[in-house]
Amino acid sequence: ENTELTERVNLLQASIAYSQDEVMLARNLLETCSPDAEERQVFEGALLWKEKKYVEAMKLFGDAMNTIGYQADLSYNVALCFYSQKQYGPALKHIAEIIERGVRDHPELSVGALSEGVGGLQ
């Protein structure tokens, strides 16, 4: 049996269970995956967030960013953890960084630009 395929299927089933708020089932399916799976760390963080363990979740998201590099979705997850703890300043800092990087890295999207004639300056 192809273990990589089995792991992908288990991650997919865990994602389905997570989306249906079946946290224990999702956690049990995740436990069958390799501890080295890149997605596992992020998934564990998401499960911790659902369990309202925000500090632990934030640590896993931060560790994932340190391992695989900056990703907007991971930074958003950290912001969500701060927001869930009513720490609005740090949450806003992460959201602002996501926007700034989006403007800088993807100028073709015109993020933050005013459109001429569409509610913008004329």
CSV table of C-alpha atoms in Angstrom, one decimal:
chain,number,residue,atom,x,y,z
A,1,GLU,CA,0.0,0.0,0.0
A,2,ASN,CA,1.2,3.5,-0.8
A,3,THR,CA,1.8,5.2,2.5
A,4,GLU,CA,2.0,8.7,1.0
A,5,LEU,CA,-1.4,8.3,-0.6
A,6,THR,CA,-2.9,6.9,2.6
A,7,GLU,CA,-1.5,9.9,4.5
A,8,ARG,CA,-3.0,12.3,1.9
A,9,VAL,CA,-6.4,10.5,2.2
A,10,ASN,CA,-6.2,10.7,6.0
A,11,LEU,CA,-5.4,14.4,5.9
A,12,LEU,CA,-8.4,15.0,3.6
A,13,GLN,CA,-10.7,13.0,5.9
A,14,ALA,CA,-9.3,15.0,8.8
A,15,SER,CA,-10.0,18.3,7.0
A,16,ILE,CA,-13.6,17.2,6.3
A,17,ALA,CA,-14.1,16.3,10.0
A,18,TYR,CA,-12.6,19.6,11.0
A,19,SER,CA,-15.0,21.5,8.8
A,20,GLN,CA,-17.9,19.7,10.4
A,21,ASP,CA,-16.6,20.6,13.9
A,22,GLU,CA,-15.7,17.0,14.7
A,23,VAL,CA,-12.5,17.9,16.4
A,24,MET,CA,-11.8,14.5,18.1
A,25,LEU,CA,-12.3,12.6,14.8
A,26,ALA,CA,-10.0,15.1,13.0
A,27,ARG,CA,-7.4,14.7,15.8
A,28,ASN,CA,-7.6,10.9,15.6
A,29,LEU,CA,-7.1,11.0,11.8
A,30,LEU,CA,-4.2,13.4,12.1
A,31,GLU,CA,-2.5,11.1,14.6
A,32,THR,CA,-2.3,8.4,11.8
A,33,CYS,CA,-0.2,10.8,9.7
A,34,SER,CA,3.6,11.0,9.9
A,35,PRO,CA,4.8,13.5,12.5
A,36,ASP,CA,7.1,14.9,9.8
A,37,ALA,CA,4.2,15.8,7.5
A,38,GLU,CA,4.5,19.5,6.7
A,39,GLU,CA,0.7,20.0,6.9
A,40,ARG,CA,0.5,18.3,10.2
A,41,GLN,CA,1.9,21.2,12.2
A,42,VAL,CA,-0.5,23.7,10.7
A,43,PHE,CA,-3.4,21.3,11.1
A,44,GLU,CA,-2.6,20.7,14.8
A,45,GLY,CA,-2.5,24.5,15.2
A,46,ALA,CA,-6.0,24.8,13.6
A,47,LEU,CA,-7.3,22.1,16.0
A,48,LEU,CA,-5.9,23.9,19.0
A,49,TRP,CA,-7.5,27.1,17.8
A,50,LYS,CA,-10.9,25.3,17.6
A,51,GLU,CA,-10.3,24.1,21.1
A,52,LYS,CA,-9.7,27.7,22.2
A,53,LYS,CA,-6.0,26.9,23.0
A,54,TYR,CA,-4.9,30.1,21.3
A,55,VAL,CA,-1.3,30.4,22.7
A,56,GLU,CA,-0.5,26.8,21.8
A,57,ALA,CA,-2.0,27.3,18.3
A,58,MET,CA,0.0,30.5,17.8
A,59,LYS,CA,3.2,28.7,18.7
A,60,LEU,CA,2.6,26.0,16.1
A,61,PHE,CA,1.7,28.5,13.4
A,62,GLY,CA,4.9,30.5,14.2
A,63,ASP,CA,7.0,27.4,14.1
A,64,ALA,CA,5.5,26.5,10.7
A,65,MET,CA,6.4,29.9,9.4
A,66,ASN,CA,9.9,29.5,10.7
A,67,THR,CA,10.2,26.2,9.0
A,68,ILE,CA,8.6,26.9,5.6
A,69,GLY,CA,8.9,30.7,5.5
A,70,TYR,CA,6.4,33.5,5.5
A,71,GLN,CA,3.0,32.6,4.2
A,72,ALA,CA,0.0,35.0,4.3
A,73,ASP,CA,-2.4,32.3,5.5
A,74,LEU,CA,-0.1,31.4,8.5
A,75,SER,CA,0.3,35.0,9.4
A,76,TYR,CA,-3.5,35.3,9.2
A,77,ASN,CA,-3.8,32.3,11.6
A,78,VAL,CA,-1.5,34.0,14.1
A,79,ALA,CA,-3.6,37.2,13.8
A,80,LEU,CA,-6.7,35.2,14.4
A,81,CYS,CA,-5.2,33.8,17.6
A,82,PHE,CA,-4.4,37.3,18.8
A,83,TYR,CA,-7.8,38.5,17.9
A,84,SER,CA,-9.5,35.5,19.7
A,85,GLN,CA,-7.6,36.6,22.8
A,86,LYS,CA,-8.8,40.2,22.4
A,87,GLN,CA,-5.2,41.3,21.7
A,88,TYR,CA,-6.3,43.6,18.8
A,89,GLY,CA,-3.0,45.5,18.4
A,90,PRO,CA,-0.9,42.5,17.5
A,91,ALA,CA,-3.7,41.1,15.4
A,92,LEU,CA,-3.9,44.3,13.4
A,93,LYS,CA,-0.1,44.3,13.0
A,94,HIS,CA,-0.2,40.9,11.3
A,95,ILE,CA,-3.1,41.9,9.1
A,96,ALA,CA,-1.3,45.1,8.1
A,97,GLU,CA,1.8,43.0,7.3
A,98,ILE,CA,-0.3,40.7,5.0
A,99,ILE,CA,-1.6,43.7,3.2
A,100,GLU,CA,1.8,45.4,2.9
A,101,ARG,CA,3.4,42.3,1.5
A,102,GLY,CA,0.5,41.8,-0.9
A,103,VAL,CA,0.9,45.4,-2.2
A,104,ARG,CA,4.6,45.0,-2.6
A,105,ASP,CA,4.8,41.4,-3.9
A,106,HIS,CA,1.7,41.6,-6.2
A,107,PRO,CA,1.4,45.1,-7.7
A,108,GLU,CA,-0.6,43.6,-10.6
A,109,LEU,CA,-3.5,43.2,-8.2
A,110,SER,CA,-3.7,46.9,-7.4
A,111,VAL,CA,-4.4,46.1,-3.8
A,112,GLY,CA,-5.0,49.4,-1.9
A,113,ALA,CA,-5.1,51.4,-5.1
A,114,LEU,CA,-8.0,53.8,-5.8
A,115,SER,CA,-9.9,53.2,-9.0
A,116,GLU,CA,-10.5,56.2,-11.1
A,117,GLY,CA,-14.3,56.9,-11.4
A,118,VAL,CA,-15.3,54.1,-9.1
A,119,GLY,CA,-15.7,55.8,-5.8
A,120,GLY,CA,-12.1,57.0,-6.0
A,121,LEU,CA,-10.7,60.3,-6.9
A,122,GLN,CA,-11.7,61.9,-10.2
